[in-house]
CSV table of C-alpha atoms in Angstrom, one decimal:
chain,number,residue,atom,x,y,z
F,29,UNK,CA,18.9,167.8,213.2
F,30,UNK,CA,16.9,165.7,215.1
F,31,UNK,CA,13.0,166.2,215.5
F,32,UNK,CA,11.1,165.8,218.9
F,33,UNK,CA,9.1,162.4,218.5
F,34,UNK,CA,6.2,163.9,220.5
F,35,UNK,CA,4.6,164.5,216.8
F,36,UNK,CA,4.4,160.7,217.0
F,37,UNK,CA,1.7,160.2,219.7
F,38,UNK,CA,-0.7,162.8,218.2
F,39,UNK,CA,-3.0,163.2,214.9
F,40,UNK,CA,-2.0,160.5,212.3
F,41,UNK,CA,0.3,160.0,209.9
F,42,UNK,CA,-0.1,157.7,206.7
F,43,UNK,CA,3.9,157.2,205.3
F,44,UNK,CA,4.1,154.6,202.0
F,45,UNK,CA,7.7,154.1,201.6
F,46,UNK,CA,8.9,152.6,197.9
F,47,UNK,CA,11.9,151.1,197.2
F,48,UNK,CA,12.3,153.3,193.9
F,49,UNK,CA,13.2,156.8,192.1
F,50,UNK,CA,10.1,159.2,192.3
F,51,UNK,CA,10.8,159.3,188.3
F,52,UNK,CA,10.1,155.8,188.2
F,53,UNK,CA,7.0,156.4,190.8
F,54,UNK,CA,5.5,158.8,189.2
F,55,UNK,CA,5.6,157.2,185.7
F,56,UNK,CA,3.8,153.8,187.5
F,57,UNK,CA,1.0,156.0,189.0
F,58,UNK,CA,0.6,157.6,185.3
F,59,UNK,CA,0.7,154.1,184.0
F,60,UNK,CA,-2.5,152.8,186.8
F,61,UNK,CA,-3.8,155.9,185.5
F,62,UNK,CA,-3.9,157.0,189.9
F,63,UNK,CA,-5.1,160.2,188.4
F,64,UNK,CA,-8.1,159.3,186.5
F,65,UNK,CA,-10.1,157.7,189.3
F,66,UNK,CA,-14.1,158.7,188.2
F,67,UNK,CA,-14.9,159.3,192.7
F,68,UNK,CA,-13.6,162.8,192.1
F,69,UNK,CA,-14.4,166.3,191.2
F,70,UNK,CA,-11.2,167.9,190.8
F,71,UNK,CA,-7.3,166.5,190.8
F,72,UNK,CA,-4.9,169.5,191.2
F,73,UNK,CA,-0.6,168.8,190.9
F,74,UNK,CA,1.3,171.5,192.5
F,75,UNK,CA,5.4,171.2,192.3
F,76,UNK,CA,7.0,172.1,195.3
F,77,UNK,CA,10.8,173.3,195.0
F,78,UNK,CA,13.7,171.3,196.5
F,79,UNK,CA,14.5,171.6,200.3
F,80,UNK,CA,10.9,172.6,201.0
F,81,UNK,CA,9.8,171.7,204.3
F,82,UNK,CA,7.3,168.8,203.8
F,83,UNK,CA,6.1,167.9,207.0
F,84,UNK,CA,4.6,170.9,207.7
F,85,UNK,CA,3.1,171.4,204.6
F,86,UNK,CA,0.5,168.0,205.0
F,87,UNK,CA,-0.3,170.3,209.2
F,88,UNK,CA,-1.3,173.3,206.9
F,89,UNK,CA,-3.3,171.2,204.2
F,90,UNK,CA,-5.5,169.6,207.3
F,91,UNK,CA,-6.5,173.6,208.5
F,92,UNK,CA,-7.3,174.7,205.0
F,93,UNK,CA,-9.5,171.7,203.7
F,94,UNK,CA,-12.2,169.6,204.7
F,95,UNK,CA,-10.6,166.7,205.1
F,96,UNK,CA,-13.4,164.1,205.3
F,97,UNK,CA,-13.8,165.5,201.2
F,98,UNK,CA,-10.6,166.1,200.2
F,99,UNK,CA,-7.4,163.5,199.9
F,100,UNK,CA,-3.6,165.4,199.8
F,101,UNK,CA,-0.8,163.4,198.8
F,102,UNK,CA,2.6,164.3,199.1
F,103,UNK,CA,5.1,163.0,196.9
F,104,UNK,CA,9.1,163.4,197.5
F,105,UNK,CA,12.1,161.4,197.5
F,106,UNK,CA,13.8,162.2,200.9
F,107,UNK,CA,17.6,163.7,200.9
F,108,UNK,CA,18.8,160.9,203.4
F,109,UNK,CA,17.2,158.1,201.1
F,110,UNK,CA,18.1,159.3,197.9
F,111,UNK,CA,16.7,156.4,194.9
F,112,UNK,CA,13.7,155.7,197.3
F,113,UNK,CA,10.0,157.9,197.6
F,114,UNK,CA,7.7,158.6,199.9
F,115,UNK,CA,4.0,159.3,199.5
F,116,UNK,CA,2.1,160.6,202.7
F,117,UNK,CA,-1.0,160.8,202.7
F,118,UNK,CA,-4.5,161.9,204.3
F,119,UNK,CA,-6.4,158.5,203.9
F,120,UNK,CA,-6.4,156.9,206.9
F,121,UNK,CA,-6.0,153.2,205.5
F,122,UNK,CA,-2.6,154.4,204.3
F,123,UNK,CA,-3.5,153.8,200.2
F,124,UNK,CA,-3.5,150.2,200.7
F,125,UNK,CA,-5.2,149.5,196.9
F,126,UNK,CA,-2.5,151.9,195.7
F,127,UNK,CA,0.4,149.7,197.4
F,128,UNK,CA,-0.7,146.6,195.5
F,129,UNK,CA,-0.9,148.4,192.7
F,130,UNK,CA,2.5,149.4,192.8
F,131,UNK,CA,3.8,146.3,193.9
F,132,UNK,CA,2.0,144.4,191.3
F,133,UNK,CA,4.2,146.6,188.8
F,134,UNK,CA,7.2,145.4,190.4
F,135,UNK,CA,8.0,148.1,193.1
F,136,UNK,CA,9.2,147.1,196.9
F,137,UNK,CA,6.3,148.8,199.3
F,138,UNK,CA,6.5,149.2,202.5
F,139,UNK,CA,3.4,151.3,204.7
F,140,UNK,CA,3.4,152.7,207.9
F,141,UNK,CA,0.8,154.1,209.8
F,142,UNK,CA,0.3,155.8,213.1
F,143,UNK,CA,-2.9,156.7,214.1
F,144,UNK,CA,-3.9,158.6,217.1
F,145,UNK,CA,-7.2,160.5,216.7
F,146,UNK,CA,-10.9,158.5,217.2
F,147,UNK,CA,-9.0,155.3,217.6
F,148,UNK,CA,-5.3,154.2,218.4
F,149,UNK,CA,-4.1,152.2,215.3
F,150,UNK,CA,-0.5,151.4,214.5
F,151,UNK,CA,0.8,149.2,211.3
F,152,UNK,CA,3.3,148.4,208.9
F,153,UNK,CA,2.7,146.3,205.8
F,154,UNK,CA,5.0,145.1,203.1
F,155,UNK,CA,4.5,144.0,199.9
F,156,UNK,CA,7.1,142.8,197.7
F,157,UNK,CA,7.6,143.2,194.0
F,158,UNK,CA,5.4,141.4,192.0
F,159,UNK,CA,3.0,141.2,194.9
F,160,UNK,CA,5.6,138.1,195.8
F,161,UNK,CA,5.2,138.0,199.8
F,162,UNK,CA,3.1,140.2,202.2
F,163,UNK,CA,3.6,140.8,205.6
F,164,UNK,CA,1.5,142.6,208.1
F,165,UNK,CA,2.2,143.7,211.6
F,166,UNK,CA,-0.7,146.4,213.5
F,167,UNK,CA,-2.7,147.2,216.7
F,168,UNK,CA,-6.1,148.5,216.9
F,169,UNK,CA,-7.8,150.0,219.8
F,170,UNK,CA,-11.3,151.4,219.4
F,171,UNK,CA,-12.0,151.6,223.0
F,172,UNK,CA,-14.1,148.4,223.3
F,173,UNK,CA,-11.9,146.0,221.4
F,174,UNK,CA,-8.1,145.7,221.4
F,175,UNK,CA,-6.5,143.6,219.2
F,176,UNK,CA,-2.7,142.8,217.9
F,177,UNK,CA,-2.4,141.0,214.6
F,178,UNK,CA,0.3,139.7,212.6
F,179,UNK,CA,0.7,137.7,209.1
F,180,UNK,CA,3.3,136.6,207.1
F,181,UNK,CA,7.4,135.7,207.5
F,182,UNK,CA,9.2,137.8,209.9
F,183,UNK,CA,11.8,140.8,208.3
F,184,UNK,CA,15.1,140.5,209.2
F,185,UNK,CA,14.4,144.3,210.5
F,186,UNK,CA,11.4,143.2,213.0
F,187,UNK,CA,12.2,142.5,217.1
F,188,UNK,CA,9.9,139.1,217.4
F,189,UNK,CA,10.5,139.7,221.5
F,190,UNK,CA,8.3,142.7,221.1
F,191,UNK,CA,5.3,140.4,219.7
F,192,UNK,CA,5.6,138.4,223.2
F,193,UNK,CA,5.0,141.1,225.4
F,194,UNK,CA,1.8,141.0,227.7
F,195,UNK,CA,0.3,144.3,226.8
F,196,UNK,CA,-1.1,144.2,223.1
F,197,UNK,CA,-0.1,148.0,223.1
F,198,UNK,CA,3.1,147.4,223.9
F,199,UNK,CA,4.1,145.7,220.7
F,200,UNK,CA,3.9,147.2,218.4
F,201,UNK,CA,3.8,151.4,218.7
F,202,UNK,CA,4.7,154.5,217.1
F,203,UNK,CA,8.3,154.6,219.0
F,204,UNK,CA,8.7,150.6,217.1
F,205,UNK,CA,7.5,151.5,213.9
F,206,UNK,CA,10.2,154.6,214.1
F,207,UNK,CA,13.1,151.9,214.8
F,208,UNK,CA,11.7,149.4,211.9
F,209,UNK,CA,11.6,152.6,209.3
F,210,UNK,CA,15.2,153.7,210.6
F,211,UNK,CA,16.8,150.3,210.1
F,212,UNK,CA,15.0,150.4,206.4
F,213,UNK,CA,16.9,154.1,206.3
F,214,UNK,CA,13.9,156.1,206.5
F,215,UNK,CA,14.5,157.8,210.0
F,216,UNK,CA,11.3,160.1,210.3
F,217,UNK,CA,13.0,161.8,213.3
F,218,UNK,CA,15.7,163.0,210.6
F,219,UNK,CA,15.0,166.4,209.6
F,220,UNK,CA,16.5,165.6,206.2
F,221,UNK,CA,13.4,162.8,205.6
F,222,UNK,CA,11.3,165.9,205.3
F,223,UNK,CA,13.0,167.7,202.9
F,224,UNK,CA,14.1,166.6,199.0
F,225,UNK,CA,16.9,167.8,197.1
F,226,UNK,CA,14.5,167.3,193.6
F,227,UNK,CA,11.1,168.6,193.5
F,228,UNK,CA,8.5,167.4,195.2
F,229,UNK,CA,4.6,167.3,194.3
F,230,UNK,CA,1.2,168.0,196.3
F,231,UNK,CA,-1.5,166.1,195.1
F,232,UNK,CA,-5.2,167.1,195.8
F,233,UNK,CA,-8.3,165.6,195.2
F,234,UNK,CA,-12.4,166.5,196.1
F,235,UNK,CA,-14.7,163.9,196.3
F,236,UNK,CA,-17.7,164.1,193.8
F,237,UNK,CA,-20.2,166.1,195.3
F,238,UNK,CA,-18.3,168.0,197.9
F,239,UNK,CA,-16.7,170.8,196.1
């Protein structure tokens, strides 16, 4: 079943898509010991049982936490991409330390993020195994600046025409960065993305100071 995308132009989402098992995800975060970062209090792992629904779970986390001291992370390999794994999560710059990290241990990353709240930002970022190539496509809007920047070679997946358009806003949105992630065979709009045939995991974590 298919979702309504108006979930797309509201709040923000923070998707980092790898090209990988969650077995073999999870191991590389234990191996760049992710878990043992000295900026926090507390790190809690709670296993969520197959065919869960995960979207809703991160909309309940962000009404039962204070999220400017807390970061959620929700790992699960989605039904309709089985062998791939998706970590969403509440930091707004969409783990980018984590992603090189990950792709410095040889996993494809891809990030995604949609961002309607204090400002309008919109992204996606690759970075290939072995930190090999990078590519970088976003829009920013804080009200008084606008810009549109892109780096790196084009994916065969990416629409160049929508880079020529006039409006800056225009080229690259949330309803684009739905169409890039669907031809990568992560279709957001799929009910099925939400949900995992293996378990899933809930990651929380409290800033030093703020419990």
């Amino acid at each position: 079943m298919k979702m309504d995308n108006s979930f797309l132009y509201r709040g923000q989402m923070q998707l980092m898509l790898l090209v990988a098992p969650i077995e073999t995800v999870l191991a590389s975060l234990e191996a760049i010991e992710w878990y043992q970062y000295s900026d926090y209090n507390t790190f809690e792992r709670v296993t969520i049982i197959p065919n869960t629904d995960l979207y809703h779970i991160m909309d309940i986390e962000y009404k039962t936490h204070d999220i400017e001291n807390t970061e959620i992370n929700i790992i699960w390999e989605p039904s309709i991409a089985p062998g791939h794994t998706v970590i969403r999560t509440s930091l707004t710059d969409g783990r980018y330390t984590l992603s090189h990290r990950l792709a410095k241990n040889g996993i494809d990353c891809y990030r995604f993020n949609i961002n309607n709240d204090i400002l309008l930002a919109y992204f996606f970022h690759r970075i290939s195994p072995n930190k090999a190539t990078e590519r970088v496509v976003q829009y920013i809007n804080e009200g008084d600046m606008e810009e549109f920047y892109q780096e790196g070679e084009l994916l065969p997946f990416e629409n160049s025409g929508y880079y020529r358009r006039r409006r800056k806003k225009d080229r690259i949105n949330p309803d684009i960065i739905v169409e890039y992630m669907s031809a990568l065979g992560w279709d957001i709009l799929d009910d099925n993305f939400w949900r995992s045939n293996k378990e899933a995991y809930k990651d929380t974590r409290i800033f030093k100071g703020n419990e």
